[in-house]
Amino acid sequence: MKNRLVSVIIPTKNSAKTMDLCLKSIVKQSYSNIEIVVVDGYSDDITPDITEKYNANYIACDSERCTARNLGAEQSKGDFLCFIDSDMELERSVIEECITKMRDNDISSVIIPEISVGEGFWTNCKALERSCYIGDDTIEAARFFRREVFDEIHGYDENLISGEDWDLSQRAKATGGKCVRISSLIRHHEGKLSLLKTMKKKFYYSHFIKNYMIKNPQMAKKQLTFIRPAYIRNWKRLIRHPILTVGFMFMKTCEFAAAGVGIVLVRINDE
């Protein structure tokens, strides 16, 4: 198991701000047999130059995230596949812990807990929200897979622009394999998050969430609610940070409003 190759696949586009941090965290992993595959959407910043510095396998492809990830998997050689984003940084033992879990042949996928880091009030609100999801099966999605499982389920569903991570995790579980967690973390660098930026993001993804809801109706009911059970389970953490909690709930309200407008516009266009 120690010599099995792990392919870390990263879709990018103009990711120079965080790319170096991301790649550095991969080459510094305590597990060394790692191949880095970058699928880049023709960046016009120095993302390709940074990628070359780390001797990564570089693939140019202007596509949505699912297609880029599938292409990266197709052109990779690893026995295991790990999918991360370019604004993510891995703690040093992430890959080693995933490999250790995979010694159990019944395990098909691994969840790597994720925390948000960055600057400013709204980033701190997002960090508080994300901290509630650690350990929540309905919200956390697997990022580390056995190659044979990923191939068996034909990778990411390229018809999904949002909810694709949840969908892939559920299909991996449906093969009969277990999904487990490790304790090492992914640090998701949000930068200085603005309320408008997060609303625009939800508005964009709301245009495509219908496909996920049709495909996974029962899970979507649990995942796309305003008050998630994770908030109630973590009520002690929330009351310890009353100002951030108020900000986080306000942010969620604005995100829901933006997503709602997007969904309504899609329905109007469909009629």
mmCIF file with all atom_site columns, C-alpha atoms in Angstrom, residues 75-233:
data_model
loop_
_atom_site.group_PDB
_atom_site.id
_atom_site.type_symbol
_atom_site.label_atom_id
_atom_site.label_alt_id
_atom_site.label_comp_id
_atom_site.label_asym_id
_atom_site.label_entity_id
_atom_site.label_seq_id
_atom_site.pdbx_PDB_ins_code
_atom_site.Cartn_x
_atom_site.Cartn_y
_atom_site.Cartn_z
_atom_site.occupancy
_atom_site.B_iso_or_equiv
_atom_site.pdbx_formal_charge
_atom_site.auth_seq_id
_atom_site.auth_comp_id
_atom_site.auth_asym_id
_atom_site.auth_atom_id
_atom_site.pdbx_PDB_model_num
ATOM 1   C CA . GLN A 1 75  ? -5.029  11.287 -18.015 1.00 0.00 ? 75  GLN A CA 1
ATOM 2   C CA . SER A 1 76  ? -3.695  10.413 -14.565 1.00 0.00 ? 76  SER A CA 1
ATOM 3   C CA . LYS A 1 77  ? -2.002  7.199  -13.508 1.00 0.00 ? 77  LYS A CA 1
ATOM 4   C CA . GLY A 1 78  ? -2.811  6.961  -9.807  1.00 0.00 ? 78  GLY A CA 1
ATOM 5   C CA . ASP A 1 79  ? -4.340  4.009  -7.984  1.00 0.00 ? 79  ASP A CA 1
ATOM 6   C CA . PHE A 1 80  ? -6.178  6.614  -5.911  1.00 0.00 ? 80  PHE A CA 1
ATOM 7   C CA . LEU A 1 81  ? -7.652  9.947  -6.982  1.00 0.00 ? 81  LEU A CA 1
ATOM 8   C CA . CYS A 1 82  ? -7.842  13.072 -4.836  1.00 0.00 ? 82  CYS A CA 1
ATOM 9   C CA . PHE A 1 83  ? -9.795  16.105 -6.093  1.00 0.00 ? 83  PHE A CA 1
ATOM 10  C CA . ILE A 1 84  ? -9.106  19.525 -4.635  1.00 0.00 ? 84  ILE A CA 1
ATOM 11  C CA . ASP A 1 85  ? -9.494  23.132 -5.760  1.00 0.00 ? 85  ASP A CA 1
ATOM 12  C CA . SER A 1 86  ? -6.693  25.592 -6.399  1.00 0.00 ? 86  SER A CA 1
ATOM 13  C CA . ASP A 1 87  ? -7.609  27.721 -3.369  1.00 0.00 ? 87  ASP A CA 1
ATOM 14  C CA . MET A 1 88  ? -7.147  24.804 -0.994  1.00 0.00 ? 88  MET A CA 1
ATOM 15  C CA . GLU A 1 89  ? -4.149  23.900 1.143   1.00 0.00 ? 89  GLU A CA 1
ATOM 16  C CA . LEU A 1 90  ? -3.662  20.413 2.570   1.00 0.00 ? 90  LEU A CA 1
ATOM 17  C CA . GLU A 1 91  ? -2.307  19.732 6.015   1.00 0.00 ? 91  GLU A CA 1
ATOM 18  C CA . ARG A 1 92  ? 0.878   17.681 5.753   1.00 0.00 ? 92  ARG A CA 1
ATOM 19  C CA . SER A 1 93  ? -0.624  14.304 6.724   1.00 0.00 ? 93  SER A CA 1
ATOM 20  C CA . VAL A 1 94  ? -3.808  14.406 4.588   1.00 0.00 ? 94  VAL A CA 1
ATOM 21  C CA . ILE A 1 95  ? -2.700  11.962 1.866   1.00 0.00 ? 95  ILE A CA 1
ATOM 22  C CA . GLU A 1 96  ? -0.990  9.618  4.331   1.00 0.00 ? 96  GLU A CA 1
ATOM 23  C CA . GLU A 1 97  ? -4.163  9.418  6.437   1.00 0.00 ? 97  GLU A CA 1
ATOM 24  C CA . CYS A 1 98  ? -6.281  8.726  3.347   1.00 0.00 ? 98  CYS A CA 1
ATOM 25  C CA . ILE A 1 99  ? -3.912  5.937  2.272   1.00 0.00 ? 99  ILE A CA 1
ATOM 26  C CA . THR A 1 100 ? -4.032  4.439  5.760   1.00 0.00 ? 100 THR A CA 1
ATOM 27  C CA . LYS A 1 101 ? -7.837  4.357  5.611   1.00 0.00 ? 101 LYS A CA 1
ATOM 28  C CA . MET A 1 102 ? -7.702  2.639  2.233   1.00 0.00 ? 102 MET A CA 1
ATOM 29  C CA . ARG A 1 103 ? -5.919  -0.370 3.744   1.00 0.00 ? 103 ARG A CA 1
ATOM 30  C CA . ASP A 1 104 ? -9.458  -1.528 4.490   1.00 0.00 ? 104 ASP A CA 1
ATOM 31  C CA . ASN A 1 105 ? -10.707 -2.812 1.146   1.00 0.00 ? 105 ASN A CA 1
ATOM 32  C CA . ASP A 1 106 ? -14.307 -2.097 2.139   1.00 0.00 ? 106 ASP A CA 1
ATOM 33  C CA . ILE A 1 107 ? -13.615 1.639  2.029   1.00 0.00 ? 107 ILE A CA 1
ATOM 34  C CA . SER A 1 108 ? -14.242 3.304  -1.312  1.00 0.00 ? 108 SER A CA 1
ATOM 35  C CA . SER A 1 109 ? -13.953 7.002  -0.496  1.00 0.00 ? 109 SER A CA 1
ATOM 36  C CA . VAL A 1 110 ? -12.661 9.392  2.139   1.00 0.00 ? 110 VAL A CA 1
ATOM 37  C CA . ILE A 1 111 ? -13.941 12.738 3.384   1.00 0.00 ? 111 ILE A CA 1
ATOM 38  C CA . ILE A 1 112 ? -11.286 15.328 4.188   1.00 0.00 ? 112 ILE A CA 1
ATOM 39  C CA . PRO A 1 113 ? -12.756 17.897 6.615   1.00 0.00 ? 113 PRO A CA 1
ATOM 40  C CA . GLU A 1 114 ? -12.574 21.466 5.382   1.00 0.00 ? 114 GLU A CA 1
ATOM 41  C CA . ILE A 1 115 ? -12.224 24.763 7.203   1.00 0.00 ? 115 ILE A CA 1
ATOM 42  C CA . SER A 1 116 ? -12.410 28.283 5.781   1.00 0.00 ? 116 SER A CA 1
ATOM 43  C CA . VAL A 1 117 ? -9.602  30.755 6.357   1.00 0.00 ? 117 VAL A CA 1
ATOM 44  C CA . GLY A 1 118 ? -9.117  34.332 5.215   1.00 0.00 ? 118 GLY A CA 1
ATOM 45  C CA . GLU A 1 119 ? -9.643  37.926 6.213   1.00 0.00 ? 119 GLU A CA 1
ATOM 46  C CA . GLY A 1 120 ? -12.605 40.043 7.197   1.00 0.00 ? 120 GLY A CA 1
ATOM 47  C CA . PHE A 1 121 ? -15.978 39.724 8.882   1.00 0.00 ? 121 PHE A CA 1
ATOM 48  C CA . TRP A 1 122 ? -17.817 37.765 6.176   1.00 0.00 ? 122 TRP A CA 1
ATOM 49  C CA . THR A 1 123 ? -14.969 35.282 5.829   1.00 0.00 ? 123 THR A CA 1
ATOM 50  C CA . ASN A 1 124 ? -15.142 34.693 9.575   1.00 0.00 ? 124 ASN A CA 1
ATOM 51  C CA . CYS A 1 125 ? -18.898 34.183 9.284   1.00 0.00 ? 125 CYS A CA 1
ATOM 52  C CA . LYS A 1 126 ? -18.327 31.628 6.507   1.00 0.00 ? 126 LYS A CA 1
ATOM 53  C CA . ALA A 1 127 ? -15.680 29.903 8.640   1.00 0.00 ? 127 ALA A CA 1
ATOM 54  C CA . LEU A 1 128 ? -18.159 29.597 11.514  1.00 0.00 ? 128 LEU A CA 1
ATOM 55  C CA . GLU A 1 129 ? -20.785 28.137 9.182   1.00 0.00 ? 129 GLU A CA 1
ATOM 56  C CA . ARG A 1 130 ? -18.370 25.620 7.656   1.00 0.00 ? 130 ARG A CA 1
ATOM 57  C CA . SER A 1 131 ? -17.144 24.535 11.089  1.00 0.00 ? 131 SER A CA 1
ATOM 58  C CA . CYS A 1 132 ? -20.684 23.318 11.843  1.00 0.00 ? 132 CYS A CA 1
ATOM 59  C CA . TYR A 1 133 ? -20.542 20.876 8.927   1.00 0.00 ? 133 TYR A CA 1
ATOM 60  C CA . ILE A 1 134 ? -17.537 18.845 10.101  1.00 0.00 ? 134 ILE A CA 1
ATOM 61  C CA . GLY A 1 135 ? -18.813 15.332 10.732  1.00 0.00 ? 135 GLY A CA 1
ATOM 62  C CA . ASP A 1 136 ? -22.108 15.919 8.897   1.00 0.00 ? 136 ASP A CA 1
ATOM 63  C CA . ASP A 1 137 ? -22.768 13.158 6.335   1.00 0.00 ? 137 ASP A CA 1
ATOM 64  C CA . THR A 1 138 ? -25.327 15.220 4.435   1.00 0.00 ? 138 THR A CA 1
ATOM 65  C CA . ILE A 1 139 ? -23.034 18.192 3.776   1.00 0.00 ? 139 ILE A CA 1
ATOM 66  C CA . GLU A 1 140 ? -19.467 16.895 3.616   1.00 0.00 ? 140 GLU A CA 1
ATOM 67  C CA . ALA A 1 141 ? -18.510 15.222 0.331   1.00 0.00 ? 141 ALA A CA 1
ATOM 68  C CA . ALA A 1 142 ? -15.679 12.764 -0.297  1.00 0.00 ? 142 ALA A CA 1
ATOM 69  C CA . ARG A 1 143 ? -12.601 13.984 -2.195  1.00 0.00 ? 143 ARG A CA 1
ATOM 70  C CA . PHE A 1 144 ? -10.439 10.842 -2.148  1.00 0.00 ? 144 PHE A CA 1
ATOM 71  C CA . PHE A 1 145 ? -11.480 7.733  -4.143  1.00 0.00 ? 145 PHE A CA 1
ATOM 72  C CA . ARG A 1 146 ? -10.228 4.368  -5.265  1.00 0.00 ? 146 ARG A CA 1
ATOM 73  C CA . ARG A 1 147 ? -9.560  4.522  -8.993  1.00 0.00 ? 147 ARG A CA 1
ATOM 74  C CA . GLU A 1 148 ? -11.686 1.434  -9.684  1.00 0.00 ? 148 GLU A CA 1
ATOM 75  C CA . VAL A 1 149 ? -14.673 2.930  -7.861  1.00 0.00 ? 149 VAL A CA 1
ATOM 76  C CA . PHE A 1 150 ? -14.364 6.258  -9.698  1.00 0.00 ? 150 PHE A CA 1
ATOM 77  C CA . ASP A 1 151 ? -14.162 4.396  -13.023 1.00 0.00 ? 151 ASP A CA 1
ATOM 78  C CA . GLU A 1 152 ? -17.068 2.095  -12.135 1.00 0.00 ? 152 GLU A CA 1
ATOM 79  C CA . ILE A 1 153 ? -19.406 5.049  -11.567 1.00 0.00 ? 153 ILE A CA 1
ATOM 80  C CA . HIS A 1 154 ? -17.979 6.912  -14.613 1.00 0.00 ? 154 HIS A CA 1
ATOM 81  C CA . GLY A 1 155 ? -16.654 9.836  -12.583 1.00 0.00 ? 155 GLY A CA 1
ATOM 82  C CA . TYR A 1 156 ? -18.394 13.164 -12.142 1.00 0.00 ? 156 TYR A CA 1
ATOM 83  C CA . ASP A 1 157 ? -21.753 13.691 -13.800 1.00 0.00 ? 157 ASP A CA 1
ATOM 84  C CA . GLU A 1 158 ? -20.942 16.377 -16.355 1.00 0.00 ? 158 GLU A CA 1
ATOM 85  C CA . ASN A 1 159 ? -24.600 17.426 -16.500 1.00 0.00 ? 159 ASN A CA 1
ATOM 86  C CA . LEU A 1 160 ? -24.208 18.858 -12.995 1.00 0.00 ? 160 LEU A CA 1
ATOM 87  C CA . ILE A 1 161 ? -22.662 22.295 -12.488 1.00 0.00 ? 161 ILE A CA 1
ATOM 88  C CA . SER A 1 162 ? -23.631 22.427 -8.809  1.00 0.00 ? 162 SER A CA 1
ATOM 89  C CA . GLY A 1 163 ? -24.047 19.615 -6.291  1.00 0.00 ? 163 GLY A CA 1
ATOM 90  C CA . GLU A 1 164 ? -21.621 17.471 -8.302  1.00 0.00 ? 164 GLU A CA 1
ATOM 91  C CA . ASP A 1 165 ? -19.469 16.630 -5.247  1.00 0.00 ? 165 ASP A CA 1
ATOM 92  C CA . TRP A 1 166 ? -22.501 15.414 -3.282  1.00 0.00 ? 166 TRP A CA 1
ATOM 93  C CA . ASP A 1 167 ? -23.689 13.393 -6.269  1.00 0.00 ? 167 ASP A CA 1
ATOM 94  C CA . LEU A 1 168 ? -20.332 11.661 -6.764  1.00 0.00 ? 168 LEU A CA 1
ATOM 95  C CA . SER A 1 169 ? -20.104 10.763 -3.052  1.00 0.00 ? 169 SER A CA 1
ATOM 96  C CA . GLN A 1 170 ? -23.572 9.255  -3.067  1.00 0.00 ? 170 GLN A CA 1
ATOM 97  C CA . ARG A 1 171 ? -22.880 7.176  -6.156  1.00 0.00 ? 171 ARG A CA 1
ATOM 98  C CA . ALA A 1 172 ? -19.595 5.939  -4.649  1.00 0.00 ? 172 ALA A CA 1
ATOM 99  C CA . LYS A 1 173 ? -21.494 4.815  -1.530  1.00 0.00 ? 173 LYS A CA 1
ATOM 100 C CA . ALA A 1 174 ? -24.075 3.089  -3.733  1.00 0.00 ? 174 ALA A CA 1
ATOM 101 C CA . THR A 1 175 ? -21.382 0.715  -4.981  1.00 0.00 ? 175 THR A CA 1
ATOM 102 C CA . GLY A 1 176 ? -21.398 -0.774 -1.477  1.00 0.00 ? 176 GLY A CA 1
ATOM 103 C CA . GLY A 1 177 ? -18.124 0.773  -0.326  1.00 0.00 ? 177 GLY A CA 1
ATOM 104 C CA . LYS A 1 178 ? -17.844 2.680  2.926   1.00 0.00 ? 178 LYS A CA 1
ATOM 105 C CA . CYS A 1 179 ? -17.095 6.386  3.126   1.00 0.00 ? 179 CYS A CA 1
ATOM 106 C CA . VAL A 1 180 ? -14.961 7.424  6.122   1.00 0.00 ? 180 VAL A CA 1
ATOM 107 C CA . ARG A 1 181 ? -13.277 10.574 7.433   1.00 0.00 ? 181 ARG A CA 1
ATOM 108 C CA . ILE A 1 182 ? -9.773  11.549 8.386   1.00 0.00 ? 182 ILE A CA 1
ATOM 109 C CA . SER A 1 183 ? -8.845  14.116 11.020  1.00 0.00 ? 183 SER A CA 1
ATOM 110 C CA . SER A 1 184 ? -6.332  16.178 9.009   1.00 0.00 ? 184 SER A CA 1
ATOM 111 C CA . LEU A 1 185 ? -7.821  19.212 7.330   1.00 0.00 ? 185 LEU A CA 1
ATOM 112 C CA . ILE A 1 186 ? -8.119  21.114 4.099   1.00 0.00 ? 186 ILE A CA 1
ATOM 113 C CA . ARG A 1 187 ? -7.737  24.871 4.552   1.00 0.00 ? 187 ARG A CA 1
ATOM 114 C CA . HIS A 1 188 ? -10.000 26.611 2.056   1.00 0.00 ? 188 HIS A CA 1
ATOM 115 C CA . HIS A 1 189 ? -8.578  30.086 1.414   1.00 0.00 ? 189 HIS A CA 1
ATOM 116 C CA . GLU A 1 190 ? -11.563 32.372 0.915   1.00 0.00 ? 190 GLU A CA 1
ATOM 117 C CA . GLY A 1 191 ? -9.484  35.584 0.760   1.00 0.00 ? 191 GLY A CA 1
ATOM 118 C CA . LYS A 1 192 ? -11.506 38.607 1.864   1.00 0.00 ? 192 LYS A CA 1
ATOM 119 C CA . LEU A 1 193 ? -15.040 37.400 1.218   1.00 0.00 ? 193 LEU A CA 1
ATOM 120 C CA . SER A 1 194 ? -17.694 40.004 0.440   1.00 0.00 ? 194 SER A CA 1
ATOM 121 C CA . LEU A 1 195 ? -21.425 39.579 0.886   1.00 0.00 ? 195 LEU A CA 1
ATOM 122 C CA . LEU A 1 196 ? -22.004 40.483 -2.771  1.00 0.00 ? 196 LEU A CA 1
ATOM 123 C CA . LYS A 1 197 ? -19.455 37.931 -3.958  1.00 0.00 ? 197 LYS A CA 1
ATOM 124 C CA . THR A 1 198 ? -21.047 35.056 -2.050  1.00 0.00 ? 198 THR A CA 1
ATOM 125 C CA . MET A 1 199 ? -24.521 36.091 -3.237  1.00 0.00 ? 199 MET A CA 1
ATOM 126 C CA . LYS A 1 200 ? -23.344 36.156 -6.864  1.00 0.00 ? 200 LYS A CA 1
ATOM 127 C CA . LYS A 1 201 ? -21.873 32.670 -6.414  1.00 0.00 ? 201 LYS A CA 1
ATOM 128 C CA . LYS A 1 202 ? -25.170 31.277 -5.053  1.00 0.00 ? 202 LYS A CA 1
ATOM 129 C CA . PHE A 1 203 ? -27.101 33.049 -7.827  1.00 0.00 ? 203 PHE A CA 1
ATOM 130 C CA . TYR A 1 204 ? -24.879 31.427 -10.481 1.00 0.00 ? 204 TYR A CA 1
ATOM 131 C CA . TYR A 1 205 ? -25.116 27.904 -9.040  1.00 0.00 ? 205 TYR A CA 1
ATOM 132 C CA . SER A 1 206 ? -28.879 28.204 -8.505  1.00 0.00 ? 206 SER A CA 1
ATOM 133 C CA . HIS A 1 207 ? -29.290 28.164 -12.290 1.00 0.00 ? 207 HIS A CA 1
ATOM 134 C CA . PHE A 1 208 ? -28.066 24.576 -12.325 1.00 0.00 ? 208 PHE A CA 1
ATOM 135 C CA . ILE A 1 209 ? -29.205 23.120 -8.981  1.00 0.00 ? 209 ILE A CA 1
ATOM 136 C CA . LYS A 1 210 ? -32.427 21.841 -10.574 1.00 0.00 ? 210 LYS A CA 1
ATOM 137 C CA . ASN A 1 211 ? -30.508 18.986 -12.230 1.00 0.00 ? 211 ASN A CA 1
ATOM 138 C CA . TYR A 1 212 ? -29.121 17.867 -8.876  1.00 0.00 ? 212 TYR A CA 1
ATOM 139 C CA . MET A 1 213 ? -32.536 18.136 -7.179  1.00 0.00 ? 213 MET A CA 1
ATOM 140 C CA . ILE A 1 214 ? -34.168 16.001 -9.864  1.00 0.00 ? 214 ILE A CA 1
ATOM 141 C CA . LYS A 1 215 ? -31.436 13.378 -9.618  1.00 0.00 ? 215 LYS A CA 1
ATOM 142 C CA . ASN A 1 216 ? -31.171 13.286 -5.803  1.00 0.00 ? 216 ASN A CA 1
ATOM 143 C CA . PRO A 1 217 ? -34.553 14.523 -4.453  1.00 0.00 ? 217 PRO A CA 1
ATOM 144 C CA . GLN A 1 218 ? -34.367 13.014 -0.965  1.00 0.00 ? 218 GLN A CA 1
ATOM 145 C CA . MET A 1 219 ? -30.823 14.201 -0.244  1.00 0.00 ? 219 MET A CA 1
ATOM 146 C CA . ALA A 1 220 ? -31.549 17.615 -1.748  1.00 0.00 ? 220 ALA A CA 1
ATOM 147 C CA . LYS A 1 221 ? -34.342 18.124 0.795   1.00 0.00 ? 221 LYS A CA 1
ATOM 148 C CA . LYS A 1 222 ? -31.848 17.639 3.612   1.00 0.00 ? 222 LYS A CA 1
ATOM 149 C CA . GLN A 1 223 ? -29.016 19.609 2.035   1.00 0.00 ? 223 GLN A CA 1
ATOM 150 C CA . LEU A 1 224 ? -30.818 22.664 0.673   1.00 0.00 ? 224 LEU A CA 1
ATOM 151 C CA . THR A 1 225 ? -32.768 23.735 3.745   1.00 0.00 ? 225 THR A CA 1
ATOM 152 C CA . PHE A 1 226 ? -32.228 27.089 5.433   1.00 0.00 ? 226 PHE A CA 1
ATOM 153 C CA . ILE A 1 227 ? -31.909 25.743 8.980   1.00 0.00 ? 227 ILE A CA 1
ATOM 154 C CA . ARG A 1 228 ? -29.704 22.687 8.761   1.00 0.00 ? 228 ARG A CA 1
ATOM 155 C CA . PRO A 1 229 ? -29.549 20.184 11.648  1.00 0.00 ? 229 PRO A CA 1
ATOM 156 C CA . ALA A 1 230 ? -25.804 20.922 11.834  1.00 0.00 ? 230 ALA A CA 1
ATOM 157 C CA . TYR A 1 231 ? -26.589 24.387 13.225  1.00 0.00 ? 231 TYR A CA 1
ATOM 158 C CA . ILE A 1 232 ? -28.739 22.934 15.982  1.00 0.00 ? 232 ILE A CA 1
ATOM 159 C CA . ARG A 1 233 ? -26.139 20.307 16.874  1.00 0.00 ? 233 ARG A CA 1
#
